[in-house]
mmCIF file of C-alpha atoms in Angstrom:
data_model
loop_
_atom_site.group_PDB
_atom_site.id
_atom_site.type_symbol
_atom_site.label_atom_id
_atom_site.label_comp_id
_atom_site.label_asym_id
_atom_site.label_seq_id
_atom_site.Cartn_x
_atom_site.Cartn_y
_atom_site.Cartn_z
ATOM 1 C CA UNK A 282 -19.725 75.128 55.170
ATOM 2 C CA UNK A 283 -22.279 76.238 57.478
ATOM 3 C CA UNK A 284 -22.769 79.825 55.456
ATOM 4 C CA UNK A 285 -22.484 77.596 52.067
ATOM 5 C CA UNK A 286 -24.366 74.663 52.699
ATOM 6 C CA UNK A 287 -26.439 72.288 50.174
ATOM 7 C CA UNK A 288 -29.747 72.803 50.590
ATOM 8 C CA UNK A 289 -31.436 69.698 48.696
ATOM 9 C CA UNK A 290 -31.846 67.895 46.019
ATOM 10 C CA UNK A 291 -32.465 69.906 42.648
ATOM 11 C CA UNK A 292 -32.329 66.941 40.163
ATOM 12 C CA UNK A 293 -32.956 63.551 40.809
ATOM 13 C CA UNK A 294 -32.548 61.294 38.029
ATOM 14 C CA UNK A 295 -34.441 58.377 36.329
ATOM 15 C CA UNK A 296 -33.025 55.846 33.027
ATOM 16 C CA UNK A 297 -34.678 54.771 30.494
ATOM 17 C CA UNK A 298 -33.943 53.373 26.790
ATOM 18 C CA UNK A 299 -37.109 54.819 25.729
ATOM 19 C CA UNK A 300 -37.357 58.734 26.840
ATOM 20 C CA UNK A 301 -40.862 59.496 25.250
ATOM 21 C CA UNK A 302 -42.442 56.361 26.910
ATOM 22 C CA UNK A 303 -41.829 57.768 30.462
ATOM 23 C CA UNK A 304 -44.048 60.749 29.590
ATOM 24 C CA UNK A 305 -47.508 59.019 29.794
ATOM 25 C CA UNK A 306 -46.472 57.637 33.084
ATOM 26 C CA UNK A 307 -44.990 60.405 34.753
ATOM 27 C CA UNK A 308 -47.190 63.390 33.581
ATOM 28 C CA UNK A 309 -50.248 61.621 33.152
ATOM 29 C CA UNK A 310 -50.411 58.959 35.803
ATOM 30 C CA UNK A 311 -48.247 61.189 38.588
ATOM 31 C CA UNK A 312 -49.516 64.058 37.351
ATOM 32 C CA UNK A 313 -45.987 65.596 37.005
ATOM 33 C CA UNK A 314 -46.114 68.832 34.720
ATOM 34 C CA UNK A 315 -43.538 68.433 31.840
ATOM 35 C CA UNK A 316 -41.365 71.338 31.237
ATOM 36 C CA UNK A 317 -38.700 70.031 28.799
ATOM 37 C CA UNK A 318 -38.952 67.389 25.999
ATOM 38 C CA UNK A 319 -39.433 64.684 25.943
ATOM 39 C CA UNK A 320 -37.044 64.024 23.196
ATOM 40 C CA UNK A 321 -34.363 61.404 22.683
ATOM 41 C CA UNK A 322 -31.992 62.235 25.016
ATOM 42 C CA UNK A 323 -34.035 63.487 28.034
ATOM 43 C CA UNK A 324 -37.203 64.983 29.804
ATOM 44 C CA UNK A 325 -37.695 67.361 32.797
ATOM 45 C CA UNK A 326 -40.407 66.959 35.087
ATOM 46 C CA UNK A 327 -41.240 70.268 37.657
ATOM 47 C CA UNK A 328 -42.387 69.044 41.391
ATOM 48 C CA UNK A 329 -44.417 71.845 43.176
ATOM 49 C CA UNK A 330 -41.494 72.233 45.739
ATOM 50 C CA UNK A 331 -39.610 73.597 42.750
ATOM 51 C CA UNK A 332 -37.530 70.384 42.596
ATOM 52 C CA UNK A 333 -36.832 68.447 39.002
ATOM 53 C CA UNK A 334 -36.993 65.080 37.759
ATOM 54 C CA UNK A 335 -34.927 64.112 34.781
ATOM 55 C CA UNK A 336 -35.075 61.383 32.999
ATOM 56 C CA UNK A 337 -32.527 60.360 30.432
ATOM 57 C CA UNK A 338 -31.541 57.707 28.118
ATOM 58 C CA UNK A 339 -28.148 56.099 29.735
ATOM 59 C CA UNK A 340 -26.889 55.688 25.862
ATOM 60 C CA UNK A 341 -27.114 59.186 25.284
ATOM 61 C CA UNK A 342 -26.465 61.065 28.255
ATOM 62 C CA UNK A 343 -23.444 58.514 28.385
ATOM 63 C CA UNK A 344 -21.760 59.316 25.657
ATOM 64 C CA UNK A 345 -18.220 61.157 26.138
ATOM 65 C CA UNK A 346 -17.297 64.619 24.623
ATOM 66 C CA UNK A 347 -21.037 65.907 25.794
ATOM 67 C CA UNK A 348 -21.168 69.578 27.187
ATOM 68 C CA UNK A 349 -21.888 68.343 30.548
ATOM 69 C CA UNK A 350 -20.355 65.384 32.159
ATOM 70 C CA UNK A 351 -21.317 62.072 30.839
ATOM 71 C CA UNK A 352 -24.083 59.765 33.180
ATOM 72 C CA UNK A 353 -26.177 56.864 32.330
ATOM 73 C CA UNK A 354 -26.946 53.877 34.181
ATOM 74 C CA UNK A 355 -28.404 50.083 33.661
ATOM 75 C CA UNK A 356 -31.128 47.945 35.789
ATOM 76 C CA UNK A 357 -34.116 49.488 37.830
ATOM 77 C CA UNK A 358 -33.420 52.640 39.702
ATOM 78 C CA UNK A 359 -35.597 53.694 42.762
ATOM 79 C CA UNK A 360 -37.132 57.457 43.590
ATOM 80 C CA UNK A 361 -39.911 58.115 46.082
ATOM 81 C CA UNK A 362 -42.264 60.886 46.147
ATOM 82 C CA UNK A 363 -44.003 62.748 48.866
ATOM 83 C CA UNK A 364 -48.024 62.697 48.191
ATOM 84 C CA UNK A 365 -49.857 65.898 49.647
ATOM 85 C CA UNK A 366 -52.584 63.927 51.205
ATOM 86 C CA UNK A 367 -52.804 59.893 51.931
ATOM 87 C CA UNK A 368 -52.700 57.049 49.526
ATOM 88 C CA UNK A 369 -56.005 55.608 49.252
ATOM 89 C CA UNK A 370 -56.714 58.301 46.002
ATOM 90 C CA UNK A 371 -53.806 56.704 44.200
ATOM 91 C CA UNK A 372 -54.768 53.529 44.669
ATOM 92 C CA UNK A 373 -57.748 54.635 42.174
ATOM 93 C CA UNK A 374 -55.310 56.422 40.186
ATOM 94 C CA UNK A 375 -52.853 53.265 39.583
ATOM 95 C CA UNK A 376 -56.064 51.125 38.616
ATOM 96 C CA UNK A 377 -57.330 53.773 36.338
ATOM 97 C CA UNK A 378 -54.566 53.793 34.704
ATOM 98 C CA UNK A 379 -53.711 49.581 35.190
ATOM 99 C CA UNK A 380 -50.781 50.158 36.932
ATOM 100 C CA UNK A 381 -50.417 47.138 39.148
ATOM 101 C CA UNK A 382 -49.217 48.345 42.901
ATOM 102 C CA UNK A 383 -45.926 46.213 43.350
ATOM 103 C CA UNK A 384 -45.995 46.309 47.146
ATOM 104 C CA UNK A 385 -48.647 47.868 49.576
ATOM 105 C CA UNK A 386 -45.733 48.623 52.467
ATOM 106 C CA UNK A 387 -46.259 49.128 56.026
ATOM 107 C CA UNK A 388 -43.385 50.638 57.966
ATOM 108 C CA UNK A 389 -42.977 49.711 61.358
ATOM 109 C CA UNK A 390 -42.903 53.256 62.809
ATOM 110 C CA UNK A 391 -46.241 53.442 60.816
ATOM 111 C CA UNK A 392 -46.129 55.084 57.521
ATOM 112 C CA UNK A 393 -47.344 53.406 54.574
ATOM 113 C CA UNK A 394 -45.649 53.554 50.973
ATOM 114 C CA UNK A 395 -47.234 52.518 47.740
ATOM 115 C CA UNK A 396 -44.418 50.677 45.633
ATOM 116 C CA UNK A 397 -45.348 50.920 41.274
ATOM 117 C CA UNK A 398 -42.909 50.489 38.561
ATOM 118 C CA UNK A 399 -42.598 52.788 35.877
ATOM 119 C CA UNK A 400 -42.420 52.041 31.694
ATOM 120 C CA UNK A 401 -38.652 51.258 32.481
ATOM 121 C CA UNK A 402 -38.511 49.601 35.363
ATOM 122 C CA UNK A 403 -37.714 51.487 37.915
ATOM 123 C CA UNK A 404 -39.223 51.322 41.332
ATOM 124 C CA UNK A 405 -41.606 54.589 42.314
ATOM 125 C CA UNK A 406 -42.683 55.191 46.035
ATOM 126 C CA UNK A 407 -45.426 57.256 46.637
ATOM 127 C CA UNK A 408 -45.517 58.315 50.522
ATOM 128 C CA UNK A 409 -47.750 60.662 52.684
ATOM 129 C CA UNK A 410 -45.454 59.708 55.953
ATOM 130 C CA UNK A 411 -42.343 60.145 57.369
ATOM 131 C CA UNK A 412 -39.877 56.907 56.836
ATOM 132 C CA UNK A 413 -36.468 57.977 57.900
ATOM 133 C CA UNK A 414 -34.725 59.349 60.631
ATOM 134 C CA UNK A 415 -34.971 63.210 61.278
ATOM 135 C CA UNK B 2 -55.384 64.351 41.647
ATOM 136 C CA UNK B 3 -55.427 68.169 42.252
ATOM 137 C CA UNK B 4 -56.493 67.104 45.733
ATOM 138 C CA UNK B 5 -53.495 63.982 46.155
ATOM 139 C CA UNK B 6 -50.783 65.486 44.095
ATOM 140 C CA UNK B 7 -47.276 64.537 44.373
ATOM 141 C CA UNK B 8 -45.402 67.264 46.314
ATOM 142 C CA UNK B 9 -41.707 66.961 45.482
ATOM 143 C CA UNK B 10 -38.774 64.141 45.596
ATOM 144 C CA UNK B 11 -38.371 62.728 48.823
ATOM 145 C CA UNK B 12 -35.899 60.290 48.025
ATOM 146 C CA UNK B 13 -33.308 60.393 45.597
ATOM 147 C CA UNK B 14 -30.954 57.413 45.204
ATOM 148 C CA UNK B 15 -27.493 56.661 44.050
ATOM 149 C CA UNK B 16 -25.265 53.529 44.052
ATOM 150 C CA UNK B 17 -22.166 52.648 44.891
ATOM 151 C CA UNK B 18 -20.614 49.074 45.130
ATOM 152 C CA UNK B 19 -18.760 50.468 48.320
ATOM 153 C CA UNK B 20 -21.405 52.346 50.741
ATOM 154 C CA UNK B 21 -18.946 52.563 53.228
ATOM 155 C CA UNK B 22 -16.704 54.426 51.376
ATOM 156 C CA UNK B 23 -19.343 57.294 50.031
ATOM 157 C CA UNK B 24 -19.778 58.831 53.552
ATOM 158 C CA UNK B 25 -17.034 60.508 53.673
ATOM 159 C CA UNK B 26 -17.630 61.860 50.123
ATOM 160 C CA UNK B 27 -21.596 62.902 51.630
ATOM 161 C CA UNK B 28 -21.239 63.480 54.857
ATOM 162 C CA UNK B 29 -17.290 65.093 55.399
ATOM 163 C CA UNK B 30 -17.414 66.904 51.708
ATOM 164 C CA UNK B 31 -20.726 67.693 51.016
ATOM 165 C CA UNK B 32 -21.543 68.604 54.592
ATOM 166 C CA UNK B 33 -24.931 66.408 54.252
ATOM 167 C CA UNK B 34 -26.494 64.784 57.658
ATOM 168 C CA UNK B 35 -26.058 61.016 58.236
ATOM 169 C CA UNK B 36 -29.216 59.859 59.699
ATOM 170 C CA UNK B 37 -28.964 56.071 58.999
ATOM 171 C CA UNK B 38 -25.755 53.891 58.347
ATOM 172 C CA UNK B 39 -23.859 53.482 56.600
ATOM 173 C CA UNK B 40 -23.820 49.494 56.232
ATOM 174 C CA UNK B 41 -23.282 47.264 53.653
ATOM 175 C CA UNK B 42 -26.255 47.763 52.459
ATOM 176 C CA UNK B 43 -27.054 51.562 52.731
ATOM 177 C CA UNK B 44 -26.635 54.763 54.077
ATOM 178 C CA UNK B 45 -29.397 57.597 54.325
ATOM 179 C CA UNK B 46 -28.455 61.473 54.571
ATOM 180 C CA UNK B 47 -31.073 63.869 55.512
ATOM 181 C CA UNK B 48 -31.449 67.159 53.804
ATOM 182 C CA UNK B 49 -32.041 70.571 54.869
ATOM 183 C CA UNK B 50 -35.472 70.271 52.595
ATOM 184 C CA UNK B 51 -36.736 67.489 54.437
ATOM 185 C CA UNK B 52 -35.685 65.331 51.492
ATOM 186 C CA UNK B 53 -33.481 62.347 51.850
ATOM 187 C CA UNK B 54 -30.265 61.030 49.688
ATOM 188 C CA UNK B 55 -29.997 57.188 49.754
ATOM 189 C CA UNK B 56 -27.017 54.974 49.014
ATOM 190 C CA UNK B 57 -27.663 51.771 47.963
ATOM 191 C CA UNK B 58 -24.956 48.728 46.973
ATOM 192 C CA UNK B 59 -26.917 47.689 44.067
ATOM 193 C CA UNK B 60 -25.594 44.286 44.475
ATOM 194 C CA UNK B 61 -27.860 43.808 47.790
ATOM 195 C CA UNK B 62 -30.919 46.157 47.259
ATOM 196 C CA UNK B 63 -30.977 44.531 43.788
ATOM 197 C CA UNK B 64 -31.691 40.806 45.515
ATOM 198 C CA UNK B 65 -35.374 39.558 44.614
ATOM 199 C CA UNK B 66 -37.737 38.562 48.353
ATOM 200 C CA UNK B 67 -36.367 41.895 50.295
ATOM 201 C CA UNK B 68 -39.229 43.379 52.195
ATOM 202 C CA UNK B 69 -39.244 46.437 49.641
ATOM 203 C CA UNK B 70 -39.134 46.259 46.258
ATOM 204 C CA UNK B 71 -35.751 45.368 44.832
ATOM 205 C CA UNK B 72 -33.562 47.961 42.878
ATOM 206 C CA UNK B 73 -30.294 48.361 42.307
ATOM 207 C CA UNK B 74 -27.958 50.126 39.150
ATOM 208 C CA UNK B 75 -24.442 49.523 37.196
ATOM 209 C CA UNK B 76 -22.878 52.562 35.903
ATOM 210 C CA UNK B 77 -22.972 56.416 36.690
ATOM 211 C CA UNK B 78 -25.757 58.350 37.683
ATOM 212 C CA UNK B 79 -26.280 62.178 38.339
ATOM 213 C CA UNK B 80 -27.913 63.943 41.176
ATOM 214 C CA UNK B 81 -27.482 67.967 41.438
ATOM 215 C CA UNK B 82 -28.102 69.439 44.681
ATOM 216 C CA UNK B 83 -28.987 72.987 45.444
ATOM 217 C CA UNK B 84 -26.745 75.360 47.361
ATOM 218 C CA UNK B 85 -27.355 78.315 49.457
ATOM 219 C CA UNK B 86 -24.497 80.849 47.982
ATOM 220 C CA UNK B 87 -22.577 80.929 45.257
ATOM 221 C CA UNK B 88 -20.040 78.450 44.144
ATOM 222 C CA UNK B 89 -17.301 80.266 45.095
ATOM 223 C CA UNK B 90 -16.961 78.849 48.579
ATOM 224 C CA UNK B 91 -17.334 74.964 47.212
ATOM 225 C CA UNK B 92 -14.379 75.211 44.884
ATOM 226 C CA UNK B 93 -12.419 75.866 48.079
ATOM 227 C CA UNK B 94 -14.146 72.748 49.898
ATOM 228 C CA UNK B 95 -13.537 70.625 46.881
ATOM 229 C CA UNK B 96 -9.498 71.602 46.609
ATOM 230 C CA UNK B 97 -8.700 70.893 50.427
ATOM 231 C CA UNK B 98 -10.455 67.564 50.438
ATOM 232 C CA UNK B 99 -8.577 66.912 46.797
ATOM 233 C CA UNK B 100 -12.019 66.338 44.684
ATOM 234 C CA UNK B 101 -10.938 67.593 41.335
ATOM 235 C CA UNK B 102 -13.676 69.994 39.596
ATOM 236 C CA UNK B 103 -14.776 68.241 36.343
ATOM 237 C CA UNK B 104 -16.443 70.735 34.801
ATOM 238 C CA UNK B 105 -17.457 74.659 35.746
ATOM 239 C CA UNK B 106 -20.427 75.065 33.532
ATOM 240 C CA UNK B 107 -22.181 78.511 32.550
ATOM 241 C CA UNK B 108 -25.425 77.817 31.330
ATOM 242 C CA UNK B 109 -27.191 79.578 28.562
ATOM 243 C CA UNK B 110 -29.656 81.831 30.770
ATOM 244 C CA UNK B 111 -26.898 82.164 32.759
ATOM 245 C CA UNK B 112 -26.753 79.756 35.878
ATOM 246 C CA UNK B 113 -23.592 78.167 36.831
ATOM 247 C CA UNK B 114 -22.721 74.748 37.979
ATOM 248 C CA UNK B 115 -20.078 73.004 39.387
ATOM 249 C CA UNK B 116 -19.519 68.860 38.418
ATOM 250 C CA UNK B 117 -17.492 66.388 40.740
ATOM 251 C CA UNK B 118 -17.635 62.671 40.759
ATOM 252 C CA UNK B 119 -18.128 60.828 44.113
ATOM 253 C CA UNK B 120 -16.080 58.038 45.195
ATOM 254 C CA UNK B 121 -18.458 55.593 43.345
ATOM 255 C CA UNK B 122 -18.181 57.635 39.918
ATOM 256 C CA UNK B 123 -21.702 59.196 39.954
ATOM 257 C CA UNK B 124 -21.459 62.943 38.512
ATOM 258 C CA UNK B 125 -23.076 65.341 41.629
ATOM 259 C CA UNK B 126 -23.565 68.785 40.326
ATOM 260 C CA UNK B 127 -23.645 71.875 42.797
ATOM 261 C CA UNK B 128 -25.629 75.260 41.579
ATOM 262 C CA UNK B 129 -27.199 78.087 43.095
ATOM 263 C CA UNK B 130 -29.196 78.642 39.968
ATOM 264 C CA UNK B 131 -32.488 78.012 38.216
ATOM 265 C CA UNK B 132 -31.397 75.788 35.441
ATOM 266 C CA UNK B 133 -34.841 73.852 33.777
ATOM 267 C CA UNK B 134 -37.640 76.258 32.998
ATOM 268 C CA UNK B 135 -40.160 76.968 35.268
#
């Protein structure tokens, strides 16, 4: 294992019933640059540390007989993203764009996490800090 | 937002009614780091990237007046991780721990990728490839 190991997470994964929705909020609010769709079934979002972000409608990608295995889930997901510098600028951002901040977190070792929802539901962390163990 | 962009994924999340029971899929198969749990609530492994993979029992994180904002999802999602070498090595990790290989998938461009289910039913994909365009 240790000459074969996983390196990270390459796609991390998002539902929603309506694919082309998620596009204003994750390309224009985020600021994530769009690289695939959006179409029914799916878009692909590029993060700067060469990492994706897929989202995909849990009707289609769930579907049996599919090239790739079938996936698709129901009720409000959760992904957080690291921010390159602190939060206060996407506090502006959310407002801009009148997306209320859900929760305005604290952690007790001291980092700070800005909690949103996106079109579908699901809960989006923006974070400059560390919040887990090393 | 060129000057507070989001950087990458820091946490990715996947469910599982049963977090107990995904460690050993995460930690003993995968080879991924255990930094917090598990519980019945959740376990956190770190990756090499400095990212982290969460697993939540929907069931509890989904519970409204939790300090964070609640999430939690029914049915199968997908996470693909990256790995260091070739695929080669895995299909011999995923035979001696008895994880059967759902699908060994050659992409168009090339890339390969390897699809097992954890204990939960979630499809994890393993490549060493560049499969979304850049």
């Amino acid at each position: 294992m240790t000459t074969n190991a996983i390196a990270g997470v390459y796609e991390t994964v998002v539902y929603a019933d309506d694919v082309v929705a998620m596009k204003d909020f994750y390309a224009d609010v985020l600021g994530l640059r769009l690289v695939d769709g959006p179409d029914d079934l799916s878009a692909a979002f590029r993060l700067p540390d060469g990492g994706v972000l897929l989202v995909f409608d849990p009707a289609r990608a769930g579907l049996p007989g599919r090239p790739v295995p079938s996936h698709g889930t129901v009720g409000p997901g959760h992904v957080a993203f690291r921010v390159t510098a602190g939060l206060d600028g996407w506090e502006d951002v959310f407002s801009r764009h009148r997306v209320p901040i859900e929760r305005d977190m604290t952690w007790p070792g001291g980092g700070r996490s800005l909690y949103v929802r996106d079109p579908a539901g699901n809960s989006v962390e923006l974070t400059a800090d560390e919040i887990w163990p090393d």
